[in-house]
C-alpha positions as a Markdown table, in Angstrom:
| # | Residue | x | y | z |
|---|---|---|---|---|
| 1 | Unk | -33.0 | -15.9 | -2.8 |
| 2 | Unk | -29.9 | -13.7 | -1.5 |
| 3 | Unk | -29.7 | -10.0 | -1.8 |
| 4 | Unk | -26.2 | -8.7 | -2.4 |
| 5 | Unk | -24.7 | -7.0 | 0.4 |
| 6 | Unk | -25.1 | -3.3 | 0.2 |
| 7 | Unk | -21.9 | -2.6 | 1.0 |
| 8 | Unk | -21.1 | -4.2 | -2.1 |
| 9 | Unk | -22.5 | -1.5 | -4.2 |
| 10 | Unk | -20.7 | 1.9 | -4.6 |
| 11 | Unk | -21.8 | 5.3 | -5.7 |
| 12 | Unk | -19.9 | 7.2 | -8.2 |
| 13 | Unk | -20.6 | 11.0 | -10.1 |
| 14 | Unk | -20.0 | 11.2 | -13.4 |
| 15 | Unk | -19.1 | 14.1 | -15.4 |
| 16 | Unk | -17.3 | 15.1 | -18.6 |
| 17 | Unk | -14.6 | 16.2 | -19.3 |
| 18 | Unk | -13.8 | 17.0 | -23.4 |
| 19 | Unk | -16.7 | 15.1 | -24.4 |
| 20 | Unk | -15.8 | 12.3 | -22.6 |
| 21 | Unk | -17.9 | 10.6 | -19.4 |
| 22 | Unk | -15.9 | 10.3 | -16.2 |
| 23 | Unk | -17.0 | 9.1 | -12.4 |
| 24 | Unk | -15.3 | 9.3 | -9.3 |
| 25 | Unk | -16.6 | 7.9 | -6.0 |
| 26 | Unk | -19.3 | 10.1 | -4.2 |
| 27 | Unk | -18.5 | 9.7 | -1.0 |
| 28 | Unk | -15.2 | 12.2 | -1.9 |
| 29 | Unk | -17.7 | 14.5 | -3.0 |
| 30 | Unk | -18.6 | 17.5 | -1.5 |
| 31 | Unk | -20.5 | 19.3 | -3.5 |
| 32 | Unk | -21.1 | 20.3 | -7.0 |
| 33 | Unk | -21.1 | 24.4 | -7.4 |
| 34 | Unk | -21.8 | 26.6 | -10.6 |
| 35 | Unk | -18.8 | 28.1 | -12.4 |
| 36 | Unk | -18.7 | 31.4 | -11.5 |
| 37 | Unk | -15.6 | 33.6 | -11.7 |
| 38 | Unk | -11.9 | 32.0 | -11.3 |
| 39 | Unk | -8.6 | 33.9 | -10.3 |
| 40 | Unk | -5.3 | 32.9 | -11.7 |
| 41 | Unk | -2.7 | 32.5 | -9.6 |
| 42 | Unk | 0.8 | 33.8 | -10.9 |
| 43 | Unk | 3.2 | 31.0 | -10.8 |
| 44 | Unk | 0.5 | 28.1 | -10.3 |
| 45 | Unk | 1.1 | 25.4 | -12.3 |
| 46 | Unk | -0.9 | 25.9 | -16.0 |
| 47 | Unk | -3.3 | 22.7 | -15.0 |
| 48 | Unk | -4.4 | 24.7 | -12.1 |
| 49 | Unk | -6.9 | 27.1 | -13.3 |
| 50 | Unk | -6.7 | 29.1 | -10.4 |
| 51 | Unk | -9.0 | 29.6 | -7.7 |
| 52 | Unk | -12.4 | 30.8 | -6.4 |
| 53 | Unk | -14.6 | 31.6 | -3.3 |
| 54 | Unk | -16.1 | 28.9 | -1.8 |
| 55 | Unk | -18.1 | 30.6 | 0.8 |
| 56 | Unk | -15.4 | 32.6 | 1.8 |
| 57 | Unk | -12.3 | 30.0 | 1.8 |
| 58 | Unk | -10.3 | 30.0 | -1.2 |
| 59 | Unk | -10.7 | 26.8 | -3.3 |
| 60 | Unk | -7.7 | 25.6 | -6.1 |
| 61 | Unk | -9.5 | 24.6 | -9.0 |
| 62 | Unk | -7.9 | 22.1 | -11.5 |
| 63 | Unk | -8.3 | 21.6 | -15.3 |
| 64 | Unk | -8.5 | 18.1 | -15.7 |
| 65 | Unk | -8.4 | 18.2 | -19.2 |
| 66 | Unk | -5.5 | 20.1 | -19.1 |
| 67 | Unk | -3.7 | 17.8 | -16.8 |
| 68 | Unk | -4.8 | 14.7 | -19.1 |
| 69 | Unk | -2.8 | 16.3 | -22.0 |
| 70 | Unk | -6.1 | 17.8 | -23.4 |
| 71 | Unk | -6.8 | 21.7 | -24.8 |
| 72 | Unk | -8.2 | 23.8 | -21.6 |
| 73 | Unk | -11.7 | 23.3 | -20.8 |
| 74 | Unk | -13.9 | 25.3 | -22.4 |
| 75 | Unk | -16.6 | 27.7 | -20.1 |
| 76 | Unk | -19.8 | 27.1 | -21.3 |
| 77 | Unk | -23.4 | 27.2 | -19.5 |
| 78 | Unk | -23.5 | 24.4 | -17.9 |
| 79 | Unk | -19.7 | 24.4 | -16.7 |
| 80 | Unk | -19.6 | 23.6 | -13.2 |
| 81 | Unk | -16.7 | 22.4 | -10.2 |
| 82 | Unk | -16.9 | 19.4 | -8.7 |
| 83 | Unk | -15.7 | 19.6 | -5.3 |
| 84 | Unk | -13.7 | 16.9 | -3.8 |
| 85 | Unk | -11.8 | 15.6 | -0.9 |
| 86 | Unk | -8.2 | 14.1 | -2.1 |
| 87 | Unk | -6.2 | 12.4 | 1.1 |
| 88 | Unk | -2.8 | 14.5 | 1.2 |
| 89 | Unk | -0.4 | 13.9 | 4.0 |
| 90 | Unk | -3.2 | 12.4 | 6.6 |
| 91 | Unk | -5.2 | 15.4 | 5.9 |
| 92 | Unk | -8.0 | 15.7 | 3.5 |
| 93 | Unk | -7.1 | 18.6 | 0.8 |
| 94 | Unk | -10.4 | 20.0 | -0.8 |
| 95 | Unk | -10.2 | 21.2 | -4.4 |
| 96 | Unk | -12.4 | 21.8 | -7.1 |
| 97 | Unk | -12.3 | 19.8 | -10.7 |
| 98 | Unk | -13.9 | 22.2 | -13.7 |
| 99 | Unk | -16.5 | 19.8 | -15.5 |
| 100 | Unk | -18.1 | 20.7 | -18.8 |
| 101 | Unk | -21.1 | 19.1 | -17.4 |
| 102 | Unk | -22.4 | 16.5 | -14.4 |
| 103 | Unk | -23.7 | 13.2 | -15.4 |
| 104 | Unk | -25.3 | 11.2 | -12.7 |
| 105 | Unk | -25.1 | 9.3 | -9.9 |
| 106 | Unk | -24.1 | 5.7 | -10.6 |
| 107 | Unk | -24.0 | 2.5 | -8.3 |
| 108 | Unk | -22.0 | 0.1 | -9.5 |
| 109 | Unk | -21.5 | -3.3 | -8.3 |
| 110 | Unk | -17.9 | -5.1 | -8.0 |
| 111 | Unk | -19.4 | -7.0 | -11.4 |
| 112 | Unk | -19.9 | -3.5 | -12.9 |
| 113 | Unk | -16.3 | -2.4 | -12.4 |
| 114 | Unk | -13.5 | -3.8 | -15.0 |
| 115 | Unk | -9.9 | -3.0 | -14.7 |
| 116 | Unk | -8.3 | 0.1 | -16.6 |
| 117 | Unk | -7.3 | -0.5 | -20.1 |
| 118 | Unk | -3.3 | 0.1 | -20.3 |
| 119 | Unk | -4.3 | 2.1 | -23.7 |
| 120 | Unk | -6.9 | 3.8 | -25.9 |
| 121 | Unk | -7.5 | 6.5 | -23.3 |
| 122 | Unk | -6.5 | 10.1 | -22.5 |
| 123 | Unk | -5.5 | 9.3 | -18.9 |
| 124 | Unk | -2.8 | 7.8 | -17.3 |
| 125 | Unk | -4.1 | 4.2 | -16.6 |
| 126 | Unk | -2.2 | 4.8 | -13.0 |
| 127 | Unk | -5.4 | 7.4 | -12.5 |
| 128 | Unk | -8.1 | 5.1 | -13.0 |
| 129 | Unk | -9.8 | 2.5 | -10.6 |
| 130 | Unk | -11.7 | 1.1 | -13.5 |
| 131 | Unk | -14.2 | 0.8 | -16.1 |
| 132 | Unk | -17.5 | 1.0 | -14.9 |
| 133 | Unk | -20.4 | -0.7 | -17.4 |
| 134 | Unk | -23.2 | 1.9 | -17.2 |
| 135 | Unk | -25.8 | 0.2 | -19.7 |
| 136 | Unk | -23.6 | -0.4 | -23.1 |
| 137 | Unk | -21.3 | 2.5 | -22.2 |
| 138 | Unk | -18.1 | 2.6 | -20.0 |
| 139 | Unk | -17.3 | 5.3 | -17.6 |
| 140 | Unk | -14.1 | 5.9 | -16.9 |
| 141 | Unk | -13.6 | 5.8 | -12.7 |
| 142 | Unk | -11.3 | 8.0 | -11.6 |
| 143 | Unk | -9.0 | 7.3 | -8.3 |
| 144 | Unk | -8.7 | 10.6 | -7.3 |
| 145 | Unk | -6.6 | 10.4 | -4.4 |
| 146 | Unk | -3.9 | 9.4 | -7.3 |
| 147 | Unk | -4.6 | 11.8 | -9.6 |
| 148 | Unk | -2.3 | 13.9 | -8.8 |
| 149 | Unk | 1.0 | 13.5 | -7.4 |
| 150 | Unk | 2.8 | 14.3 | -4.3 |
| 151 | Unk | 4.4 | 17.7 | -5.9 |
| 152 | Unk | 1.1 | 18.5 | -7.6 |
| 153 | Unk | -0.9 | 17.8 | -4.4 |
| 154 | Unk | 1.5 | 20.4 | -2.8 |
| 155 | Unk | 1.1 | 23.1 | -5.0 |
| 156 | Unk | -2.8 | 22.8 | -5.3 |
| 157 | Unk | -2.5 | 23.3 | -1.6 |
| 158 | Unk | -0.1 | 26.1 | -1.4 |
| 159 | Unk | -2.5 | 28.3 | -3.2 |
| 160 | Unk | -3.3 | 30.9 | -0.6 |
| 161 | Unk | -5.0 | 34.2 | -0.5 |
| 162 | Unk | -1.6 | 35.6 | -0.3 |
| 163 | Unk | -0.6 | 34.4 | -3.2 |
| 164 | Unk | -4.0 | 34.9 | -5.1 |
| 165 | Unk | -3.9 | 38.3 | -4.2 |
| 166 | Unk | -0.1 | 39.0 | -5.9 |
């Protein structure tokens, strides 16, 4: 009896976001960190929450719930940022997503993943890789390297201590 190819199987974090469970792929994960304190940035746009100190380098965070349409998170105890790697312009942009909460770690094999729904969901089916089956549930599987556009991607990245600091 065959084994499936590892490589077959891929890792995703879930989270949630407005009471709903999402997952992106772990390997654009860097870390998850508690949700400490957050500086707005005048001018930034309102789905960027603003940013915080990541060891000393200034780190954009994004409300994903507010860039899905949805009310701004909400802080609560177990609020954290999920810290990702997006691809922007051959580089690899870091940026933290605010969570409500983290899930767990999920492998899910190619049978596990079904195409995005073009309705019935508060995100743009363009931002989704799939529907992962997690048991009887669905997890929504965020491609995060198309979350956000070009223009977006560009002002997440232009947050700077200069500007924090006006």
């Amino acid at each position: 009896m065959s084994q499936p190819a590892a490589s077959s199987v891929v890792q995703y974090l879930s989270f949630f976001i407005a009471g709903e469970e999402y997952a992106v792929g772990i390997l654009q994960v860097r870390e998850i960190i508690e949700h400490d304190s957050v500086t707005r940035v005048p001018g930034a746009p309102a789905w960027i929450r603003g940013v915080t100190n990541l060891r000393g380098s200034v780190l954009p965070v994004i409300d994903l719930a507010m860039k899905f349409g949805l009310p701004p998170s909400t802080i609560n105890r177990r609020s954290c940022i999920v810290v990702v790697e997006v691809a922007f312009q051959g580089e690899k942009l870091v940026m933290g997503m605010l969570a409500d909460a983290v899930g767990q770690v999920l492998d899910l094999g190619s049978g596990d993943v079904e195409p995005p729904p073009a309705f019935g969901t508060p995100v743009h089916a363009d931002y989704l890789a799939g529907m992962g089956k997690a048991g009887r549930k669905f997890i929504l599987l965020l491609d995060i390297d198309r979350l956000l556009n070009h223009q977006e991607l560009r002002a997440a990245s232009a947050v700077t201590p200069e500007r924090a600091a006006s």
